[in-house]
Each structure stands twice: as C-alpha cells, then as structure tokens.
Amino acid sequence: MKLYDSPVAPNPRRVRIFLAEKGIIVPTETVDLAKLQQKEPEYAAINPLQRIPALVLDSGEILCESVAICRYFEETQPQPPLFGTGALEKARVEMWQRRAELEFFLPVAQAFRHSHPAMREMEKPQIAELAETARPRAVAFAKFLDGELANRRFLAGDAFTIADITAFIAADFAKFARIAFPEDLVHFARWRAEVAARPSAAA
C-alpha cells in the first residue's frame, strides 16, 4: 500500500489528519506539485485526472479522491468512528460533510486556484472574477458555522468527524486564498482553536 501525498495541498492534508486520528500509518510518496510532477506520465498513469492524493492498495487497485480514501480506512478500521455511527448520526455527518465541501472548501479552493500566481500553469484559464465571487461565499459560510457552533462542540454534534476535518482544512487554507474571517466569529474561532490543538492537525 502506498499513499501519494503532497505537503502543500489541502486534500492530501485531509487524508493525513484522518489517518492520524485513526492511528494508521501508510507509506507515502511525495508528489511535487510546484514541479508539476502530477502531470508527468508516471503519476498520470496512477491518476489520469492528475490530482493528489491517490492510494495504491496491496491488490494494485487505486483509489483517488480524499473522502473516498478516508471512507476506505473508516471501513477497514472503524474505531474511532469519523463518519458517525447509526443511521441518523451517519446521515448528519454526511450532511455536514457535504455542506463543508460545497459551501466552504470549494469556494476557498476556487479563490486560490483562480488568483494565486503559482496556479497559472495548473488552472487554465484563471478567472479573476471567479476568485472575487468565491471569497464572500467562504466568509458567509464561516458566519453560518459560527451560529451553528454556538449550540454544539463540532459540526455534526459532540463528536469530531470528517466534516470537521474538511471545514478545518478549508479554514486553514483560506489564508493562501487571501480570505480573512471576521474576528467576531467567536464560536467559529473556538472550534478552529480546538481542532488545531488536536495532535492530528499537525499531520
């Protein structure tokens, strides 16, 4: 088994945090995105979409997409549960994971990909207007989260889940997209500080 990783991108970090929470160690190989190694034939043969991460299983089968990789490890090592337990909790985690992905992580990623000079060779064409419209969307969701987190410890309830990992990596990556969150989002800030203090956040 081998995980193709990148230390600078948020999606591989999502997998690293997930694995750290599970206490799972997987051999890794770094793909240098700055050198466009993801576009070289050797890696393109592993993931034709030329994205990171990718997990090569012992069988030779390849899993791509960070949440799919996390879900595989959730099934192989259920404890601690990071996708919820029971029908209702699993559905609630899925709901918040989807919201964090589409309403927060996606606009942060769009703002970065369509404005940062380092992305010129990877995002063609870069659309400056898309970055400008994405930034307020990310801030609006942070404000929404602030209200929600006034009533509970984590996104989906009292337990830390994949939804928190997704929202946390988005919030952290926002600085590279030049997105600043209002200082009065006290519940959002409390949640970020709590997640950042978990040992897995350093993965």
PDB file of C-alpha atoms in Angstrom:
ATOM      1  CA  MET A   1       0.000   0.000   0.000  1.00  0.00           C
ATOM      2  CA  LYS A   2       1.210   3.498  -0.830  1.00  0.00           C
ATOM      3  CA  LEU A   3      -0.316   6.954  -0.458  1.00  0.00           C
ATOM      4  CA  TYR A   4       0.696   9.608  -2.968  1.00  0.00           C
ATOM      5  CA  ASP A   5       0.851  12.793  -0.946  1.00  0.00           C
ATOM      6  CA  SER A   6       1.693  16.480  -1.134  1.00  0.00           C
ATOM      7  CA  PRO A   7       2.605  18.593   1.901  1.00  0.00           C
ATOM      8  CA  VAL A   8       1.182  21.818   0.474  1.00  0.00           C
ATOM      9  CA  ALA A   9      -2.273  20.871  -0.825  1.00  0.00           C
ATOM     10  CA  PRO A  10      -5.401  20.704   1.366  1.00  0.00           C
ATOM     11  CA  ASN A  11      -6.882  17.436   0.063  1.00  0.00           C
ATOM     12  CA  PRO A  12      -3.862  15.295   0.980  1.00  0.00           C
ATOM     13  CA  ARG A  13      -3.845  17.026   4.362  1.00  0.00           C
ATOM     14  CA  ARG A  14      -7.429  15.913   4.871  1.00  0.00           C
ATOM     15  CA  VAL A  15      -6.309  12.293   4.460  1.00  0.00           C
ATOM     16  CA  ARG A  16      -3.273  12.775   6.716  1.00  0.00           C
ATOM     17  CA  ILE A  17      -5.421  14.213   9.514  1.00  0.00           C
ATOM     18  CA  PHE A  18      -7.933  11.391   9.104  1.00  0.00           C
ATOM     19  CA  LEU A  19      -5.199   8.744   9.287  1.00  0.00           C
ATOM     20  CA  ALA A  20      -3.643  10.429  12.319  1.00  0.00           C
ATOM     21  CA  GLU A  21      -6.994  10.371  14.112  1.00  0.00           C
ATOM     22  CA  LYS A  22      -7.218   6.644  13.363  1.00  0.00           C
ATOM     23  CA  GLY A  23      -3.615   5.970  14.301  1.00  0.00           C
ATOM     24  CA  ILE A  24      -2.982   4.442  10.873  1.00  0.00           C
ATOM     25  CA  ILE A  25       0.462   4.674   9.269  1.00  0.00           C
ATOM     26  CA  VAL A  26       0.687   4.297   5.497  1.00  0.00           C
ATOM     27  CA  PRO A  27       3.873   4.519   3.398  1.00  0.00           C
ATOM     28  CA  THR A  28       3.813   7.712   1.360  1.00  0.00           C
ATOM     29  CA  GLU A  29       5.431   9.156  -1.713  1.00  0.00           C
ATOM     30  CA  THR A  30       5.528  12.900  -2.204  1.00  0.00           C
ATOM     31  CA  VAL A  31       4.378  14.417  -5.478  1.00  0.00           C
ATOM     32  CA  ASP A  32       5.878  17.872  -6.052  1.00  0.00           C
ATOM     33  CA  LEU A  33       3.010  19.982  -7.349  1.00  0.00           C
ATOM     34  CA  ALA A  34       5.224  23.021  -7.882  1.00  0.00           C
ATOM     35  CA  LYS A  35       7.285  20.986 -10.347  1.00  0.00           C
ATOM     36  CA  LEU A  36       4.059  19.664 -11.939  1.00  0.00           C
ATOM     37  CA  GLN A  37       5.040  16.080 -11.129  1.00  0.00           C
ATOM     38  CA  GLN A  38       1.334  15.237 -11.057  1.00  0.00           C
ATOM     39  CA  LYS A  39       1.273  15.805 -14.823  1.00  0.00           C
ATOM     40  CA  GLU A  40       4.197  13.508 -15.577  1.00  0.00           C
ATOM     41  CA  PRO A  41       3.359  10.193 -17.281  1.00  0.00           C
ATOM     42  CA  GLU A  42       4.342   8.102 -14.249  1.00  0.00           C
ATOM     43  CA  TYR A  43       1.796   9.758 -11.992  1.00  0.00           C
ATOM     44  CA  ALA A  44      -0.803  10.321 -14.715  1.00  0.00           C
ATOM     45  CA  ALA A  45      -0.847   6.529 -15.123  1.00  0.00           C
ATOM     46  CA  ILE A  46      -1.855   6.284 -11.452  1.00  0.00           C
ATOM     47  CA  ASN A  47      -4.448   9.047 -11.571  1.00  0.00           C
ATOM     48  CA  PRO A  48      -5.371  10.214 -15.080  1.00  0.00           C
ATOM     49  CA  LEU A  49      -7.019  13.311 -13.567  1.00  0.00           C
ATOM     50  CA  GLN A  50      -3.539  14.239 -12.286  1.00  0.00           C
ATOM     51  CA  ARG A  51      -4.678  15.111  -8.778  1.00  0.00           C
ATOM     52  CA  ILE A  52      -3.441  14.301  -5.294  1.00  0.00           C
ATOM     53  CA  PRO A  53      -3.952  12.164  -3.221  1.00  0.00           C
ATOM     54  CA  ALA A  54      -4.092   8.635  -4.576  1.00  0.00           C
ATOM     55  CA  LEU A  55      -3.951   5.394  -2.637  1.00  0.00           C
ATOM     56  CA  VAL A  56      -2.479   2.273  -4.251  1.00  0.00           C
ATOM     57  CA  LEU A  57      -3.750  -0.816  -2.436  1.00  0.00           C
ATOM     58  CA  ASP A  58      -1.816  -4.037  -1.967  1.00  0.00           C
ATOM     59  CA  SER A  59      -4.012  -5.555  -4.665  1.00  0.00           C
ATOM     60  CA  GLY A  60      -2.838  -2.913  -7.130  1.00  0.00           C
ATOM     61  CA  GLU A  61      -6.227  -1.187  -7.225  1.00  0.00           C
ATOM     62  CA  ILE A  62      -6.060   2.583  -6.991  1.00  0.00           C
ATOM     63  CA  LEU A  63      -8.390   4.818  -5.001  1.00  0.00           C
ATOM     64  CA  CYS A  64      -8.483   8.529  -5.730  1.00  0.00           C
ATOM     65  CA  GLU A  65     -10.411  11.399  -4.107  1.00  0.00           C
ATOM     66  CA  SER A  66      -9.631  12.191  -0.499  1.00  0.00           C
ATOM     67  CA  VAL A  67     -13.019  11.404   1.053  1.00  0.00           C
ATOM     68  CA  ALA A  68     -13.198   8.071  -0.779  1.00  0.00           C
ATOM     69  CA  ILE A  69      -9.775   7.192   0.639  1.00  0.00           C
ATOM     70  CA  CYS A  70     -10.941   8.207   4.118  1.00  0.00           C
ATOM     71  CA  ARG A  71     -14.079   6.123   3.769  1.00  0.00           C
ATOM     72  CA  TYR A  72     -11.985   3.074   2.831  1.00  0.00           C
ATOM     73  CA  PHE A  73      -9.975   3.425   6.048  1.00  0.00           C
ATOM     74  CA  GLU A  74     -13.169   4.006   8.037  1.00  0.00           C
ATOM     75  CA  GLU A  75     -14.415   0.593   6.891  1.00  0.00           C
ATOM     76  CA  THR A  76     -11.118  -1.197   7.476  1.00  0.00           C
ATOM     77  CA  GLN A  77     -10.601   0.393  10.917  1.00  0.00           C
ATOM     78  CA  PRO A  78     -13.947   1.588  12.312  1.00  0.00           C
ATOM     79  CA  GLN A  79     -12.577   2.982  15.587  1.00  0.00           C
ATOM     80  CA  PRO A  80     -12.693   5.798  16.311  1.00  0.00           C
ATOM     81  CA  PRO A  81     -15.701   6.422  14.057  1.00  0.00           C
ATOM     82  CA  LEU A  82     -15.228   9.545  11.926  1.00  0.00           C
ATOM     83  CA  PHE A  83     -18.244   9.094   9.643  1.00  0.00           C
ATOM     84  CA  GLY A  84     -20.700   8.608  12.503  1.00  0.00           C
ATOM     85  CA  THR A  85     -22.455   5.564  13.975  1.00  0.00           C
ATOM     86  CA  GLY A  86     -26.068   4.581  13.469  1.00  0.00           C
ATOM     87  CA  ALA A  87     -28.391   5.718  10.704  1.00  0.00           C
ATOM     88  CA  LEU A  88     -29.175   9.211  11.981  1.00  0.00           C
ATOM     89  CA  GLU A  89     -25.652  10.162  13.009  1.00  0.00           C
ATOM     90  CA  LYS A  90     -24.173   8.888   9.747  1.00  0.00           C
ATOM     91  CA  ALA A  91     -26.734  10.919   7.808  1.00  0.00           C
ATOM     92  CA  ARG A  92     -25.981  14.001   9.915  1.00  0.00           C
ATOM     93  CA  VAL A  93     -22.245  13.649   9.341  1.00  0.00           C
ATOM     94  CA  GLU A  94     -22.839  13.205   5.605  1.00  0.00           C
ATOM     95  CA  MET A  95     -24.986  16.344   5.556  1.00  0.00           C
ATOM     96  CA  TRP A  96     -22.318  18.455   7.262  1.00  0.00           C
ATOM     97  CA  GLN A  97     -19.503  16.915   5.244  1.00  0.00           C
ATOM     98  CA  ARG A  98     -21.361  17.855   2.057  1.00  0.00           C
ATOM     99  CA  ARG A  99     -22.026  21.365   3.286  1.00  0.00           C
ATOM    100  CA  ALA A 100     -18.409  21.855   4.337  1.00  0.00           C
ATOM    101  CA  GLU A 101     -17.229  20.551   0.959  1.00  0.00           C
ATOM    102  CA  LEU A 102     -19.530  22.538  -1.321  1.00  0.00           C
ATOM    103  CA  GLU A 103     -20.161  25.719   0.642  1.00  0.00           C
ATOM    104  CA  PHE A 104     -16.745  26.228   2.243  1.00  0.00           C
ATOM    105  CA  PHE A 105     -13.897  24.166   0.816  1.00  0.00           C
ATOM    106  CA  LEU A 106     -14.968  24.671  -2.805  1.00  0.00           C
ATOM    107  CA  PRO A 107     -15.103  28.497  -2.713  1.00  0.00           C
ATOM    108  CA  VAL A 108     -11.806  28.620  -0.807  1.00  0.00           C
ATOM    109  CA  ALA A 109     -10.231  26.400  -3.462  1.00  0.00           C
ATOM    110  CA  GLN A 110     -11.736  28.469  -6.278  1.00  0.00           C
ATOM    111  CA  ALA A 111     -10.445  31.694  -4.758  1.00  0.00           C
ATOM    112  CA  PHE A 112      -6.950  30.206  -4.523  1.00  0.00           C
ATOM    113  CA  ARG A 113      -6.860  28.476  -7.886  1.00  0.00           C
ATOM    114  CA  HIS A 114      -8.141  31.500  -9.792  1.00  0.00           C
ATOM    115  CA  SER A 115      -5.960  34.144  -8.147  1.00  0.00           C
ATOM    116  CA  HIS A 116      -2.656  32.718  -6.931  1.00  0.00           C
ATOM    117  CA  PRO A 117       0.301  33.164  -9.318  1.00  0.00           C
ATOM    118  CA  ALA A 118       1.546  29.635  -8.523  1.00  0.00           C
ATOM    119  CA  MET A 119      -1.630  28.217 -10.090  1.00  0.00           C
ATOM    120  CA  ARG A 120      -1.189  29.769 -13.529  1.00  0.00           C
ATOM    121  CA  GLU A 121       0.125  26.538 -15.038  1.00  0.00           C
ATOM    122  CA  MET A 122      -2.495  24.359 -13.348  1.00  0.00           C
ATOM    123  CA  GLU A 123      -5.653  26.441 -13.684  1.00  0.00           C
ATOM    124  CA  LYS A 124      -6.153  27.480 -17.280  1.00  0.00           C
ATOM    125  CA  PRO A 125      -7.786  29.865 -17.667  1.00  0.00           C
ATOM    126  CA  GLN A 126      -7.528  31.655 -14.355  1.00  0.00           C
ATOM    127  CA  ILE A 127     -10.692  33.698 -13.929  1.00  0.00           C
ATOM    128  CA  ALA A 128     -10.127  36.587 -11.539  1.00  0.00           C
ATOM    129  CA  GLU A 129     -13.849  37.293 -11.258  1.00  0.00           C
ATOM    130  CA  LEU A 130     -14.459  33.749 -10.012  1.00  0.00           C
ATOM    131  CA  ALA A 131     -11.945  34.258  -7.216  1.00  0.00           C
ATOM    132  CA  GLU A 132     -13.611  37.519  -6.237  1.00  0.00           C
ATOM    133  CA  THR A 133     -17.072  35.943  -6.057  1.00  0.00           C
ATOM    134  CA  ALA A 134     -15.779  32.888  -4.172  1.00  0.00           C
ATOM    135  CA  ARG A 135     -14.238  34.820  -1.273  1.00  0.00           C
ATOM    136  CA  PRO A 136     -17.500  36.258   0.108  1.00  0.00           C
ATOM    137  CA  ARG A 137     -19.120  32.831  -0.221  1.00  0.00           C
ATOM    138  CA  ALA A 138     -16.483  31.339   2.059  1.00  0.00           C
ATOM    139  CA  VAL A 139     -16.881  34.135   4.593  1.00  0.00           C
ATOM    140  CA  ALA A 140     -20.667  33.748   4.519  1.00  0.00           C
ATOM    141  CA  PHE A 141     -20.364  30.051   5.344  1.00  0.00           C
ATOM    142  CA  ALA A 142     -17.966  30.800   8.206  1.00  0.00           C
ATOM    143  CA  LYS A 143     -20.611  33.154   9.605  1.00  0.00           C
ATOM    144  CA  PHE A 144     -23.217  30.420   9.198  1.00  0.00           C
ATOM    145  CA  LEU A 145     -20.943  27.977  11.022  1.00  0.00           C
ATOM    146  CA  ASP A 146     -20.435  30.482  13.812  1.00  0.00           C
ATOM    147  CA  GLY A 147     -24.150  30.434  14.512  1.00  0.00           C
ATOM    148  CA  GLU A 148     -24.345  26.656  14.337  1.00  0.00           C
ATOM    149  CA  LEU A 149     -21.329  26.121  16.585  1.00  0.00           C
ATOM    150  CA  ALA A 150     -22.919  28.247  19.288  1.00  0.00           C
ATOM    151  CA  ASN A 151     -25.057  25.208  20.029  1.00  0.00           C
ATOM    152  CA  ARG A 152     -22.631  22.307  19.797  1.00  0.00           C
ATOM    153  CA  ARG A 153     -18.970  21.399  20.023  1.00  0.00           C
ATOM    154  CA  PHE A 154     -18.370  20.160  16.452  1.00  0.00           C
ATOM    155  CA  LEU A 155     -20.101  20.491  13.097  1.00  0.00           C
ATOM    156  CA  ALA A 156     -22.240  17.368  13.294  1.00  0.00           C
ATOM    157  CA  GLY A 157     -22.652  17.167  17.082  1.00  0.00           C
ATOM    158  CA  ASP A 158     -20.495  16.355  20.082  1.00  0.00           C
ATOM    159  CA  ALA A 159     -18.108  14.046  18.193  1.00  0.00           C
ATOM    160  CA  PHE A 160     -15.218  15.065  15.926  1.00  0.00           C
ATOM    161  CA  THR A 161     -15.836  13.795  12.361  1.00  0.00           C
ATOM    162  CA  ILE A 162     -14.752  14.006   8.737  1.00  0.00           C
ATOM    163  CA  ALA A 163     -16.954  17.110   8.431  1.00  0.00           C
ATOM    164  CA  ASP A 164     -14.734  18.923  10.933  1.00  0.00           C
ATOM    165  CA  ILE A 165     -11.618  17.830   9.062  1.00  0.00           C
ATOM    166  CA  THR A 166     -12.984  19.181   5.778  1.00  0.00           C
ATOM    167  CA  ALA A 167     -14.054  22.502   7.283  1.00  0.00           C
ATOM    168  CA  PHE A 168     -10.785  22.850   9.198  1.00  0.00           C
ATOM    169  CA  ILE A 169      -8.525  22.352   6.187  1.00  0.00           C
ATOM    170  CA  ALA A 170     -10.676  24.834   4.274  1.00  0.00           C
ATOM    171  CA  ALA A 171     -10.400  27.413   7.056  1.00  0.00           C
ATOM    172  CA  ASP A 172      -6.637  26.940   7.262  1.00  0.00           C
ATOM    173  CA  PHE A 173      -6.161  27.096   3.501  1.00  0.00           C
ATOM    174  CA  ALA A 174      -8.184  30.304   3.291  1.00  0.00           C
ATOM    175  CA  LYS A 175      -5.111  32.385   4.141  1.00  0.00           C
ATOM    176  CA  PHE A 176      -3.472  31.284   0.880  1.00  0.00           C
ATOM    177  CA  ALA A 177      -6.611  32.423  -0.964  1.00  0.00           C
ATOM    178  CA  ARG A 178      -6.427  35.813   0.783  1.00  0.00           C
ATOM    179  CA  ILE A 179      -9.643  35.204   2.701  1.00  0.00           C
ATOM    180  CA  ALA A 180      -9.892  36.776   6.156  1.00  0.00           C
ATOM    181  CA  PHE A 181     -12.638  35.785   8.569  1.00  0.00           C
ATOM    182  CA  PRO A 182     -14.277  38.389  10.818  1.00  0.00           C
ATOM    183  CA  GLU A 183     -12.816  38.495  14.312  1.00  0.00           C
ATOM    184  CA  ASP A 184     -16.245  38.480  15.956  1.00  0.00           C
ATOM    185  CA  LEU A 185     -16.963  34.874  14.909  1.00  0.00           C
ATOM    186  CA  VAL A 186     -16.247  33.666  18.430  1.00  0.00           C
ATOM    187  CA  HIS A 187     -17.792  30.211  18.126  1.00  0.00           C
ATOM    188  CA  PHE A 188     -16.081  29.585  14.783  1.00  0.00           C
ATOM    189  CA  ALA A 189     -12.776  30.712  16.343  1.00  0.00           C
ATOM    190  CA  ARG A 190     -13.319  28.477  19.397  1.00  0.00           C
ATOM    191  CA  TRP A 191     -13.954  25.474  17.137  1.00  0.00           C
ATOM    192  CA  ARG A 192     -10.877  26.213  14.988  1.00  0.00           C
ATOM    193  CA  ALA A 193      -8.656  26.530  18.040  1.00  0.00           C
ATOM    194  CA  GLU A 194      -9.959  23.263  19.479  1.00  0.00           C
ATOM    195  CA  VAL A 195      -9.400  21.352  16.241  1.00  0.00           C
ATOM    196  CA  ALA A 196      -5.958  22.946  15.768  1.00  0.00           C
ATOM    197  CA  ALA A 197      -4.968  21.731  19.217  1.00  0.00           C
ATOM    198  CA  ARG A 198      -5.631  18.096  18.302  1.00  0.00           C
ATOM    199  CA  PRO A 199      -2.364  16.220  17.576  1.00  0.00           C
ATOM    200  CA  SER A 200      -3.752  15.164  14.184  1.00  0.00           C
ATOM    201  CA  ALA A 201      -3.837  18.796  12.990  1.00  0.00           C
ATOM    202  CA  ALA A 202      -0.044  18.705  12.673  1.00  0.00           C
ATOM    203  CA  ALA A 203      -0.187  15.772  10.235  1.00  0.00           C
TER     204      ALA A 203
END
